[in-house]
Amino acid sequence: MLGVIDLPTYLAGLVLIVLLPGPNSLYVLSVAARKGVRTGYTAAAGVWCGDTVLMTLSAAGVASLLQANAVLFGIVKYAGAGYLTWLAFGMLRAALAMWRTRHERVEESEVAAAPAAEERPYRRALVISLFNPKAILFFVAFFVQFVDPGYAYPALSFVVLGAFAQLASFLYLTALIFGGTKLAAAFRRRKRLSAGATTAAGALFLGFAVKLTLASA
């Protein structure tokens, strides 16, 4: 179909890959839990745009360039790891503030959290997506296996595969967003739970940063 080989196998692999936790999905979940459905979708839009850019770059052969150029790959890798580390420390600072104010009234804690309104979730999610060289290499390594090399319009094949990938991402992130809003009510009632969840998110982002620094082309 349109130069796509073995579509059922691609879809099965895609589902497994999408369900694997990563910094993008974790960030969307945390934003939805803290700020609601609308802001969650704003962050998700950044993820989808970032993935679209990565798919386009992969189809254009940029992933192969990163794979062949160790210096360029290292620059992108450490820039991404640095950004994830910066996000992690921001989350840990916020968690520390929550632990310190966990006995205060909700109104006071909401005032203390007011600066977070300047978070710009779309831009942050977009940058998280773009500074992930392993994702670029994954897209080219995974997509190429399902593109018929003899098909006259390979770009169309990439579009079809990318459309399925974005649909799977949309369904998964939508589930996370609505699940996150349900968690938000519990977070507002239980300050310790909110502080603990934010601490865990910060630790996970640090883990993602370390994993990225250990990645090889």
mmCIF file with all atom_site columns, C-alpha atoms in Angstrom:
data_model
loop_
_atom_site.group_PDB
_atom_site.id
_atom_site.type_symbol
_atom_site.label_atom_id
_atom_site.label_alt_id
_atom_site.label_comp_id
_atom_site.label_asym_id
_atom_site.label_entity_id
_atom_site.label_seq_id
_atom_site.pdbx_PDB_ins_code
_atom_site.Cartn_x
_atom_site.Cartn_y
_atom_site.Cartn_z
_atom_site.occupancy
_atom_site.B_iso_or_equiv
_atom_site.pdbx_formal_charge
_atom_site.auth_seq_id
_atom_site.auth_comp_id
_atom_site.auth_asym_id
_atom_site.auth_atom_id
_atom_site.pdbx_PDB_model_num
ATOM 1   C CA . MET A 1 1   ? 0.000  0.000  0.000  1.00 0.00 ? 1   MET A CA 1
ATOM 2   C CA . LEU A 1 2   ? 1.598  3.254  -1.186 1.00 0.00 ? 2   LEU A CA 1
ATOM 3   C CA . GLY A 1 3   ? 5.055  1.723  -0.929 1.00 0.00 ? 3   GLY A CA 1
ATOM 4   C CA . VAL A 1 4   ? 4.598  0.533  2.672  1.00 0.00 ? 4   VAL A CA 1
ATOM 5   C CA . ILE A 1 5   ? 5.769  -3.012 3.385  1.00 0.00 ? 5   ILE A CA 1
ATOM 6   C CA . ASP A 1 6   ? 4.134  -5.224 6.044  1.00 0.00 ? 6   ASP A CA 1
ATOM 7   C CA . LEU A 1 7   ? 1.871  -2.592 7.604  1.00 0.00 ? 7   LEU A CA 1
ATOM 8   C CA . PRO A 1 8   ? 0.495  -4.881 10.388 1.00 0.00 ? 8   PRO A CA 1
ATOM 9   C CA . THR A 1 9   ? 4.018  -5.517 11.705 1.00 0.00 ? 9   THR A CA 1
ATOM 10  C CA . TYR A 1 10  ? 4.768  -1.785 11.594 1.00 0.00 ? 10  TYR A CA 1
ATOM 11  C CA . LEU A 1 11  ? 1.608  -0.980 13.564 1.00 0.00 ? 11  LEU A CA 1
ATOM 12  C CA . ALA A 1 12  ? 2.354  -3.638 16.178 1.00 0.00 ? 12  ALA A CA 1
ATOM 13  C CA . GLY A 1 13  ? 5.876  -2.302 16.654 1.00 0.00 ? 13  GLY A CA 1
ATOM 14  C CA . LEU A 1 14  ? 4.594  1.266  16.715 1.00 0.00 ? 14  LEU A CA 1
ATOM 15  C CA . VAL A 1 15  ? 2.179  0.546  19.555 1.00 0.00 ? 15  VAL A CA 1
ATOM 16  C CA . LEU A 1 16  ? 4.949  -0.970 21.659 1.00 0.00 ? 16  LEU A CA 1
ATOM 17  C CA . ILE A 1 17  ? 7.278  1.941  20.951 1.00 0.00 ? 17  ILE A CA 1
ATOM 18  C CA . VAL A 1 18  ? 4.689  4.627  21.710 1.00 0.00 ? 18  VAL A CA 1
ATOM 19  C CA . LEU A 1 19  ? 3.824  2.986  25.029 1.00 0.00 ? 19  LEU A CA 1
ATOM 20  C CA . LEU A 1 20  ? 7.441  3.094  26.209 1.00 0.00 ? 20  LEU A CA 1
ATOM 21  C CA . PRO A 1 21  ? 7.798  5.960  28.721 1.00 0.00 ? 21  PRO A CA 1
ATOM 22  C CA . GLY A 1 22  ? 9.949  8.875  27.657 1.00 0.00 ? 22  GLY A CA 1
ATOM 23  C CA . PRO A 1 23  ? 10.574 12.534 28.545 1.00 0.00 ? 23  PRO A CA 1
ATOM 24  C CA . ASN A 1 24  ? 7.917  13.746 26.093 1.00 0.00 ? 24  ASN A CA 1
ATOM 25  C CA . SER A 1 25  ? 5.050  11.696 27.478 1.00 0.00 ? 25  SER A CA 1
ATOM 26  C CA . LEU A 1 26  ? 6.143  12.305 31.068 1.00 0.00 ? 26  LEU A CA 1
ATOM 27  C CA . TYR A 1 27  ? 6.225  16.049 30.501 1.00 0.00 ? 27  TYR A CA 1
ATOM 28  C CA . VAL A 1 28  ? 2.747  16.082 28.919 1.00 0.00 ? 28  VAL A CA 1
ATOM 29  C CA . LEU A 1 29  ? 1.381  14.060 31.836 1.00 0.00 ? 29  LEU A CA 1
ATOM 30  C CA . SER A 1 30  ? 2.932  16.406 34.401 1.00 0.00 ? 30  SER A CA 1
ATOM 31  C CA . VAL A 1 31  ? 1.619  19.520 32.618 1.00 0.00 ? 31  VAL A CA 1
ATOM 32  C CA . ALA A 1 32  ? -1.904 18.088 32.379 1.00 0.00 ? 32  ALA A CA 1
ATOM 33  C CA . ALA A 1 33  ? -1.846 17.131 36.057 1.00 0.00 ? 33  ALA A CA 1
ATOM 34  C CA . ARG A 1 34  ? -0.728 20.609 37.075 1.00 0.00 ? 34  ARG A CA 1
ATOM 35  C CA . LYS A 1 35  ? -2.646 22.828 34.670 1.00 0.00 ? 35  LYS A CA 1
ATOM 36  C CA . GLY A 1 36  ? -5.471 20.907 33.058 1.00 0.00 ? 36  GLY A CA 1
ATOM 37  C CA . VAL A 1 37  ? -6.602 19.536 29.705 1.00 0.00 ? 37  VAL A CA 1
ATOM 38  C CA . ARG A 1 38  ? -6.088 22.632 27.570 1.00 0.00 ? 38  ARG A CA 1
ATOM 39  C CA . THR A 1 39  ? -2.492 23.172 28.680 1.00 0.00 ? 39  THR A CA 1
ATOM 40  C CA . GLY A 1 40  ? -1.849 19.450 28.380 1.00 0.00 ? 40  GLY A CA 1
ATOM 41  C CA . TYR A 1 41  ? -2.856 19.562 24.725 1.00 0.00 ? 41  TYR A CA 1
ATOM 42  C CA . THR A 1 42  ? -0.661 22.631 24.255 1.00 0.00 ? 42  THR A CA 1
ATOM 43  C CA . ALA A 1 43  ? 2.322  20.590 25.428 1.00 0.00 ? 43  ALA A CA 1
ATOM 44  C CA . ALA A 1 44  ? 1.206  17.632 23.308 1.00 0.00 ? 44  ALA A CA 1
ATOM 45  C CA . ALA A 1 45  ? 1.124  19.904 20.235 1.00 0.00 ? 45  ALA A CA 1
ATOM 46  C CA . GLY A 1 46  ? 4.790  20.667 20.867 1.00 0.00 ? 46  GLY A CA 1
ATOM 47  C CA . VAL A 1 47  ? 5.530  16.937 20.934 1.00 0.00 ? 47  VAL A CA 1
ATOM 48  C CA . TRP A 1 48  ? 3.654  16.337 17.671 1.00 0.00 ? 48  TRP A CA 1
ATOM 49  C CA . CYS A 1 49  ? 5.393  19.210 15.923 1.00 0.00 ? 49  CYS A CA 1
ATOM 50  C CA . GLY A 1 50  ? 8.769  18.035 17.188 1.00 0.00 ? 50  GLY A CA 1
ATOM 51  C CA . ASP A 1 51  ? 8.097  14.486 16.016 1.00 0.00 ? 51  ASP A CA 1
ATOM 52  C CA . THR A 1 52  ? 7.016  15.792 12.617 1.00 0.00 ? 52  THR A CA 1
ATOM 53  C CA . VAL A 1 53  ? 10.281 17.688 12.279 1.00 0.00 ? 53  VAL A CA 1
ATOM 54  C CA . LEU A 1 54  ? 12.270 14.591 13.269 1.00 0.00 ? 54  LEU A CA 1
ATOM 55  C CA . MET A 1 55  ? 10.384 12.420 10.783 1.00 0.00 ? 55  MET A CA 1
ATOM 56  C CA . THR A 1 56  ? 11.027 14.960 8.034  1.00 0.00 ? 56  THR A CA 1
ATOM 57  C CA . LEU A 1 57  ? 14.723 15.170 8.889  1.00 0.00 ? 57  LEU A CA 1
ATOM 58  C CA . SER A 1 58  ? 14.953 11.393 8.952  1.00 0.00 ? 58  SER A CA 1
ATOM 59  C CA . ALA A 1 59  ? 13.308 11.099 5.540  1.00 0.00 ? 59  ALA A CA 1
ATOM 60  C CA . ALA A 1 60  ? 15.741 13.715 4.245  1.00 0.00 ? 60  ALA A CA 1
ATOM 61  C CA . GLY A 1 61  ? 18.735 11.734 5.462  1.00 0.00 ? 61  GLY A CA 1
ATOM 62  C CA . VAL A 1 62  ? 19.796 13.947 8.373  1.00 0.00 ? 62  VAL A CA 1
ATOM 63  C CA . ALA A 1 63  ? 19.716 10.971 10.750 1.00 0.00 ? 63  ALA A CA 1
ATOM 64  C CA . SER A 1 64  ? 22.276 9.217  8.561  1.00 0.00 ? 64  SER A CA 1
ATOM 65  C CA . LEU A 1 65  ? 24.463 12.315 8.761  1.00 0.00 ? 65  LEU A CA 1
ATOM 66  C CA . LEU A 1 66  ? 24.294 12.281 12.566 1.00 0.00 ? 66  LEU A CA 1
ATOM 67  C CA . GLN A 1 67  ? 25.075 8.594  12.577 1.00 0.00 ? 67  GLN A CA 1
ATOM 68  C CA . ALA A 1 68  ? 28.131 9.119  10.399 1.00 0.00 ? 68  ALA A CA 1
ATOM 69  C CA . ASN A 1 69  ? 29.445 12.254 12.146 1.00 0.00 ? 69  ASN A CA 1
ATOM 70  C CA . ALA A 1 70  ? 30.436 11.514 15.732 1.00 0.00 ? 70  ALA A CA 1
ATOM 71  C CA . VAL A 1 71  ? 31.192 15.180 16.554 1.00 0.00 ? 71  VAL A CA 1
ATOM 72  C CA . LEU A 1 72  ? 27.814 16.417 15.326 1.00 0.00 ? 72  LEU A CA 1
ATOM 73  C CA . PHE A 1 73  ? 26.038 13.589 17.102 1.00 0.00 ? 73  PHE A CA 1
ATOM 74  C CA . GLY A 1 74  ? 27.886 14.454 20.313 1.00 0.00 ? 74  GLY A CA 1
ATOM 75  C CA . ILE A 1 75  ? 26.881 18.121 20.096 1.00 0.00 ? 75  ILE A CA 1
ATOM 76  C CA . VAL A 1 76  ? 23.218 17.277 19.697 1.00 0.00 ? 76  VAL A CA 1
ATOM 77  C CA . LYS A 1 77  ? 23.403 14.569 22.352 1.00 0.00 ? 77  LYS A CA 1
ATOM 78  C CA . TYR A 1 78  ? 24.978 16.718 25.062 1.00 0.00 ? 78  TYR A CA 1
ATOM 79  C CA . ALA A 1 79  ? 22.795 19.725 24.236 1.00 0.00 ? 79  ALA A CA 1
ATOM 80  C CA . GLY A 1 80  ? 19.742 17.524 24.719 1.00 0.00 ? 80  GLY A CA 1
ATOM 81  C CA . ALA A 1 81  ? 21.097 16.034 27.927 1.00 0.00 ? 81  ALA A CA 1
ATOM 82  C CA . GLY A 1 82  ? 21.857 19.512 29.261 1.00 0.00 ? 82  GLY A CA 1
ATOM 83  C CA . TYR A 1 83  ? 18.332 20.700 28.544 1.00 0.00 ? 83  TYR A CA 1
ATOM 84  C CA . LEU A 1 84  ? 16.784 17.661 30.239 1.00 0.00 ? 84  LEU A CA 1
ATOM 85  C CA . THR A 1 85  ? 19.043 18.248 33.260 1.00 0.00 ? 85  THR A CA 1
ATOM 86  C CA . TRP A 1 86  ? 17.935 21.873 33.448 1.00 0.00 ? 86  TRP A CA 1
ATOM 87  C CA . LEU A 1 87  ? 14.283 20.766 33.395 1.00 0.00 ? 87  LEU A CA 1
ATOM 88  C CA . ALA A 1 88  ? 14.993 18.147 36.072 1.00 0.00 ? 88  ALA A CA 1
ATOM 89  C CA . PHE A 1 89  ? 16.521 20.675 38.471 1.00 0.00 ? 89  PHE A CA 1
ATOM 90  C CA . GLY A 1 90  ? 13.582 23.010 37.886 1.00 0.00 ? 90  GLY A CA 1
ATOM 91  C CA . MET A 1 91  ? 11.186 20.228 38.860 1.00 0.00 ? 91  MET A CA 1
ATOM 92  C CA . LEU A 1 92  ? 13.266 19.327 41.907 1.00 0.00 ? 92  LEU A CA 1
ATOM 93  C CA . ARG A 1 93  ? 13.325 22.957 43.048 1.00 0.00 ? 93  ARG A CA 1
ATOM 94  C CA . ALA A 1 94  ? 9.547  23.102 42.682 1.00 0.00 ? 94  ALA A CA 1
ATOM 95  C CA . ALA A 1 95  ? 9.230  19.861 44.626 1.00 0.00 ? 95  ALA A CA 1
ATOM 96  C CA . LEU A 1 96  ? 11.404 21.252 47.420 1.00 0.00 ? 96  LEU A CA 1
ATOM 97  C CA . ALA A 1 97  ? 9.147  24.288 47.655 1.00 0.00 ? 97  ALA A CA 1
ATOM 98  C CA . MET A 1 98  ? 6.110  21.989 47.854 1.00 0.00 ? 98  MET A CA 1
ATOM 99  C CA . TRP A 1 99  ? 7.662  19.973 50.659 1.00 0.00 ? 99  TRP A CA 1
ATOM 100 C CA . ARG A 1 100 ? 8.370  23.157 52.600 1.00 0.00 ? 100 ARG A CA 1
ATOM 101 C CA . THR A 1 101 ? 4.805  24.445 52.191 1.00 0.00 ? 101 THR A CA 1
ATOM 102 C CA . ARG A 1 102 ? 2.950  21.149 52.443 1.00 0.00 ? 102 ARG A CA 1
ATOM 103 C CA . HIS A 1 103 ? 1.231  22.238 55.687 1.00 0.00 ? 103 HIS A CA 1
ATOM 104 C CA . GLU A 1 104 ? 0.103  25.591 54.313 1.00 0.00 ? 104 GLU A CA 1
ATOM 105 C CA . ARG A 1 105 ? -3.350 26.254 52.939 1.00 0.00 ? 105 ARG A CA 1
ATOM 106 C CA . VAL A 1 106 ? -4.027 25.548 49.257 1.00 0.00 ? 106 VAL A CA 1
ATOM 107 C CA . GLU A 1 107 ? -4.574 29.215 48.448 1.00 0.00 ? 107 GLU A CA 1
ATOM 108 C CA . GLU A 1 108 ? -1.112 30.105 49.688 1.00 0.00 ? 108 GLU A CA 1
ATOM 109 C CA . SER A 1 109 ? 0.569  27.295 47.770 1.00 0.00 ? 109 SER A CA 1
ATOM 110 C CA . GLU A 1 110 ? -1.215 28.339 44.571 1.00 0.00 ? 110 GLU A CA 1
ATOM 111 C CA . VAL A 1 111 ? 0.135  31.861 44.979 1.00 0.00 ? 111 VAL A CA 1
ATOM 112 C CA . ALA A 1 112 ? 3.634  30.476 45.502 1.00 0.00 ? 112 ALA A CA 1
ATOM 113 C CA . ALA A 1 113 ? 3.272  28.439 42.307 1.00 0.00 ? 113 ALA A CA 1
ATOM 114 C CA . ALA A 1 114 ? 2.155  31.439 40.216 1.00 0.00 ? 114 ALA A CA 1
ATOM 115 C CA . PRO A 1 115 ? 5.532  31.919 38.425 1.00 0.00 ? 115 PRO A CA 1
ATOM 116 C CA . ALA A 1 116 ? 5.041  28.500 36.818 1.00 0.00 ? 116 ALA A CA 1
ATOM 117 C CA . ALA A 1 117 ? 2.452  30.160 34.542 1.00 0.00 ? 117 ALA A CA 1
ATOM 118 C CA . GLU A 1 118 ? 5.389  31.350 32.442 1.00 0.00 ? 118 GLU A CA 1
ATOM 119 C CA . GLU A 1 119 ? 6.441  27.781 31.712 1.00 0.00 ? 119 GLU A CA 1
ATOM 120 C CA . ARG A 1 120 ? 5.469  27.888 27.990 1.00 0.00 ? 120 ARG A CA 1
ATOM 121 C CA . PRO A 1 121 ? 4.613  24.189 27.661 1.00 0.00 ? 121 PRO A CA 1
ATOM 122 C CA . TYR A 1 122 ? 4.456  24.143 23.843 1.00 0.00 ? 122 TYR A CA 1
ATOM 123 C CA . ARG A 1 123 ? 7.980  25.466 23.425 1.00 0.00 ? 123 ARG A CA 1
ATOM 124 C CA . ARG A 1 124 ? 9.369  23.278 26.179 1.00 0.00 ? 124 ARG A CA 1
ATOM 125 C CA . ALA A 1 125 ? 7.807  20.103 24.761 1.00 0.00 ? 125 ALA A CA 1
ATOM 126 C CA . LEU A 1 126 ? 9.028  21.031 21.276 1.00 0.00 ? 126 LEU A CA 1
ATOM 127 C CA . VAL A 1 127 ? 12.615 21.461 22.469 1.00 0.00 ? 127 VAL A CA 1
ATOM 128 C CA . ILE A 1 128 ? 12.477 18.197 24.421 1.00 0.00 ? 128 ILE A CA 1
ATOM 129 C CA . SER A 1 129 ? 11.444 16.445 21.208 1.00 0.00 ? 129 SER A CA 1
ATOM 130 C CA . LEU A 1 130 ? 13.989 18.092 18.944 1.00 0.00 ? 130 LEU A CA 1
ATOM 131 C CA . PHE A 1 131 ? 17.023 17.579 21.203 1.00 0.00 ? 131 PHE A CA 1
ATOM 132 C CA . ASN A 1 132 ? 16.783 13.821 21.106 1.00 0.00 ? 132 ASN A CA 1
ATOM 133 C CA . PRO A 1 133 ? 19.236 12.338 18.588 1.00 0.00 ? 133 PRO A CA 1
ATOM 134 C CA . LYS A 1 134 ? 18.236 8.806  19.513 1.00 0.00 ? 134 LYS A CA 1
ATOM 135 C CA . ALA A 1 135 ? 14.713 9.619  18.337 1.00 0.00 ? 135 ALA A CA 1
ATOM 136 C CA . ILE A 1 136 ? 16.057 10.768 14.963 1.00 0.00 ? 136 ILE A CA 1
ATOM 137 C CA . LEU A 1 137 ? 18.084 7.582  14.597 1.00 0.00 ? 137 LEU A CA 1
ATOM 138 C CA . PHE A 1 138 ? 15.080 5.535  15.682 1.00 0.00 ? 138 PHE A CA 1
ATOM 139 C CA . PHE A 1 139 ? 12.825 7.112  13.082 1.00 0.00 ? 139 PHE A CA 1
ATOM 140 C CA . VAL A 1 140 ? 15.176 6.379  10.214 1.00 0.00 ? 140 VAL A CA 1
ATOM 141 C CA . ALA A 1 141 ? 16.068 2.887  11.427 1.00 0.00 ? 141 ALA A CA 1
ATOM 142 C CA . PHE A 1 142 ? 12.460 1.914  12.022 1.00 0.00 ? 142 PHE A CA 1
ATOM 143 C CA . PHE A 1 143 ? 10.797 3.621  9.055  1.00 0.00 ? 143 PHE A CA 1
ATOM 144 C CA . VAL A 1 144 ? 13.237 2.425  6.424  1.00 0.00 ? 144 VAL A CA 1
ATOM 145 C CA . GLN A 1 145 ? 12.404 -1.196 7.155  1.00 0.00 ? 145 GLN A CA 1
ATOM 146 C CA . PHE A 1 146 ? 8.825  -0.627 5.978  1.00 0.00 ? 146 PHE A CA 1
ATOM 147 C CA . VAL A 1 147 ? 9.461  1.458  2.848  1.00 0.00 ? 147 VAL A CA 1
ATOM 148 C CA . ASP A 1 148 ? 9.591  -0.349 -0.477 1.00 0.00 ? 148 ASP A CA 1
ATOM 149 C CA . PRO A 1 149 ? 12.901 0.754  -2.099 1.00 0.00 ? 149 PRO A CA 1
ATOM 150 C CA . GLY A 1 150 ? 11.392 0.147  -5.532 1.00 0.00 ? 150 GLY A CA 1
ATOM 151 C CA . TYR A 1 151 ? 8.394  2.420  -4.979 1.00 0.00 ? 151 TYR A CA 1
ATOM 152 C CA . ALA A 1 152 ? 8.383  5.510  -7.194 1.00 0.00 ? 152 ALA A CA 1
ATOM 153 C CA . TYR A 1 153 ? 7.302  7.944  -4.454 1.00 0.00 ? 153 TYR A CA 1
ATOM 154 C CA . PRO A 1 154 ? 9.141  7.057  -1.222 1.00 0.00 ? 154 PRO A CA 1
ATOM 155 C CA . ALA A 1 155 ? 8.199  10.409 0.342  1.00 0.00 ? 155 ALA A CA 1
ATOM 156 C CA . LEU A 1 156 ? 4.562  9.320  0.225  1.00 0.00 ? 156 LEU A CA 1
ATOM 157 C CA . SER A 1 157 ? 5.482  6.131  2.056  1.00 0.00 ? 157 SER A CA 1
ATOM 158 C CA . PHE A 1 158 ? 7.109  8.166  4.827  1.00 0.00 ? 158 PHE A CA 1
ATOM 159 C CA . VAL A 1 159 ? 3.982  10.340 5.038  1.00 0.00 ? 159 VAL A CA 1
ATOM 160 C CA . VAL A 1 160 ? 1.781  7.271  5.491  1.00 0.00 ? 160 VAL A CA 1
ATOM 161 C CA . LEU A 1 161 ? 4.039  5.816  8.181  1.00 0.00 ? 161 LEU A CA 1
ATOM 162 C CA . GLY A 1 162 ? 4.322  9.196  9.881  1.00 0.00 ? 162 GLY A CA 1
ATOM 163 C CA . ALA A 1 163 ? 0.547  9.656  9.877  1.00 0.00 ? 163 ALA A CA 1
ATOM 164 C CA . PHE A 1 164 ? 0.074  6.354  11.691 1.00 0.00 ? 164 PHE A CA 1
ATOM 165 C CA . ALA A 1 165 ? 2.791  7.330  14.170 1.00 0.00 ? 165 ALA A CA 1
ATOM 166 C CA . GLN A 1 166 ? 1.121  10.663 14.906 1.00 0.00 ? 166 GLN A CA 1
ATOM 167 C CA . LEU A 1 167 ? -2.277 9.012  15.310 1.00 0.00 ? 167 LEU A CA 1
ATOM 168 C CA . ALA A 1 168 ? -0.855 6.565  17.827 1.00 0.00 ? 168 ALA A CA 1
ATOM 169 C CA . SER A 1 169 ? 0.865  9.427  19.652 1.00 0.00 ? 169 SER A CA 1
ATOM 170 C CA . PHE A 1 170 ? -2.371 11.457 19.680 1.00 0.00 ? 170 PHE A CA 1
ATOM 171 C CA . LEU A 1 171 ? -4.364 8.618  21.241 1.00 0.00 ? 171 LEU A CA 1
ATOM 172 C CA . TYR A 1 172 ? -1.672 7.867  23.823 1.00 0.00 ? 172 TYR A CA 1
ATOM 173 C CA . LEU A 1 173 ? -1.086 11.472 24.868 1.00 0.00 ? 173 LEU A CA 1
ATOM 174 C CA . THR A 1 174 ? -4.841 12.093 25.029 1.00 0.00 ? 174 THR A CA 1
ATOM 175 C CA . ALA A 1 175 ? -5.142 9.212  27.501 1.00 0.00 ? 175 ALA A CA 1
ATOM 176 C CA . LEU A 1 176 ? -2.281 10.689 29.543 1.00 0.00 ? 176 LEU A CA 1
ATOM 177 C CA . ILE A 1 177 ? -3.810 14.171 29.505 1.00 0.00 ? 177 ILE A CA 1
ATOM 178 C CA . PHE A 1 178 ? -7.196 13.062 30.817 1.00 0.00 ? 178 PHE A CA 1
ATOM 179 C CA . GLY A 1 179 ? -5.545 10.732 33.277 1.00 0.00 ? 179 GLY A CA 1
ATOM 180 C CA . GLY A 1 180 ? -3.374 13.612 34.444 1.00 0.00 ? 180 GLY A CA 1
ATOM 181 C CA . THR A 1 181 ? -6.355 15.884 35.096 1.00 0.00 ? 181 THR A CA 1
ATOM 182 C CA . LYS A 1 182 ? -7.842 13.217 37.341 1.00 0.00 ? 182 LYS A CA 1
ATOM 183 C CA . LEU A 1 183 ? -4.577 13.095 39.248 1.00 0.00 ? 183 LEU A CA 1
ATOM 184 C CA . ALA A 1 184 ? -4.682 16.884 39.615 1.00 0.00 ? 184 ALA A CA 1
ATOM 185 C CA . ALA A 1 185 ? -7.626 16.757 42.012 1.00 0.00 ? 185 ALA A CA 1
ATOM 186 C CA . ALA A 1 186 ? -5.747 14.313 44.236 1.00 0.00 ? 186 ALA A CA 1
ATOM 187 C CA . PHE A 1 187 ? -2.626 16.493 44.052 1.00 0.00 ? 187 PHE A CA 1
ATOM 188 C CA . ARG A 1 188 ? -4.570 19.545 45.191 1.00 0.00 ? 188 ARG A CA 1
ATOM 189 C CA . ARG A 1 189 ? -6.007 17.682 48.155 1.00 0.00 ? 189 ARG A CA 1
ATOM 190 C CA . ARG A 1 190 ? -2.778 15.977 49.154 1.00 0.00 ? 190 ARG A CA 1
ATOM 191 C CA . LYS A 1 191 ? 0.249  18.223 49.182 1.00 0.00 ? 191 LYS A CA 1
ATOM 192 C CA . ARG A 1 192 ? 2.617  15.373 50.073 1.00 0.00 ? 192 ARG A CA 1
ATOM 193 C CA . LEU A 1 193 ? 1.435  13.388 47.041 1.00 0.00 ? 193 LEU A CA 1
ATOM 194 C CA . SER A 1 194 ? 1.999  16.374 44.763 1.00 0.00 ? 194 SER A CA 1
ATOM 195 C CA . ALA A 1 195 ? 5.473  17.006 46.163 1.00 0.00 ? 195 ALA A CA 1
ATOM 196 C CA . GLY A 1 196 ? 6.377  13.327 45.873 1.00 0.00 ? 196 GLY A CA 1
ATOM 197 C CA . ALA A 1 197 ? 5.152  13.109 42.270 1.00 0.00 ? 197 ALA A CA 1
ATOM 198 C CA . THR A 1 198 ? 7.108  16.219 41.279 1.00 0.00 ? 198 THR A CA 1
ATOM 199 C CA . THR A 1 199 ? 10.236 14.823 42.945 1.00 0.00 ? 199 THR A CA 1
ATOM 200 C CA . ALA A 1 200 ? 9.816  11.550 41.044 1.00 0.00 ? 200 ALA A CA 1
ATOM 201 C CA . ALA A 1 201 ? 9.353  13.426 37.748 1.00 0.00 ? 201 ALA A CA 1
ATOM 202 C CA . GLY A 1 202 ? 12.530 15.423 38.339 1.00 0.00 ? 202 GLY A CA 1
ATOM 203 C CA . ALA A 1 203 ? 14.469 12.253 39.137 1.00 0.00 ? 203 ALA A CA 1
ATOM 204 C CA . LEU A 1 204 ? 13.164 10.578 35.977 1.00 0.00 ? 204 LEU A CA 1
ATOM 205 C CA . PHE A 1 205 ? 14.252 13.532 33.850 1.00 0.00 ? 205 PHE A CA 1
ATOM 206 C CA . LEU A 1 206 ? 17.728 13.291 35.364 1.00 0.00 ? 206 LEU A CA 1
ATOM 207 C CA . GLY A 1 207 ? 17.682 9.624  34.420 1.00 0.00 ? 207 GLY A CA 1
ATOM 208 C CA . PHE A 1 208 ? 16.702 10.486 30.845 1.00 0.00 ? 208 PHE A CA 1
ATOM 209 C CA . ALA A 1 209 ? 19.593 12.971 30.690 1.00 0.00 ? 209 ALA A CA 1
ATOM 210 C CA . VAL A 1 210 ? 22.110 10.381 31.907 1.00 0.00 ? 210 VAL A CA 1
ATOM 211 C CA . LYS A 1 211 ? 20.756 7.803  29.454 1.00 0.00 ? 211 LYS A CA 1
ATOM 212 C CA . LEU A 1 212 ? 21.114 10.297 26.615 1.00 0.00 ? 212 LEU A CA 1
ATOM 213 C CA . THR A 1 213 ? 24.749 11.064 27.468 1.00 0.00 ? 213 THR A CA 1
ATOM 214 C CA . LEU A 1 214 ? 25.494 7.333  27.245 1.00 0.00 ? 214 LEU A CA 1
ATOM 215 C CA . ALA A 1 215 ? 23.829 6.992  23.835 1.00 0.00 ? 215 ALA A CA 1
ATOM 216 C CA . SER A 1 216 ? 25.954 6.116  20.830 1.00 0.00 ? 216 SER A CA 1
ATOM 217 C CA . ALA A 1 217 ? 25.292 6.854  17.170 1.00 0.00 ? 217 ALA A CA 1
#
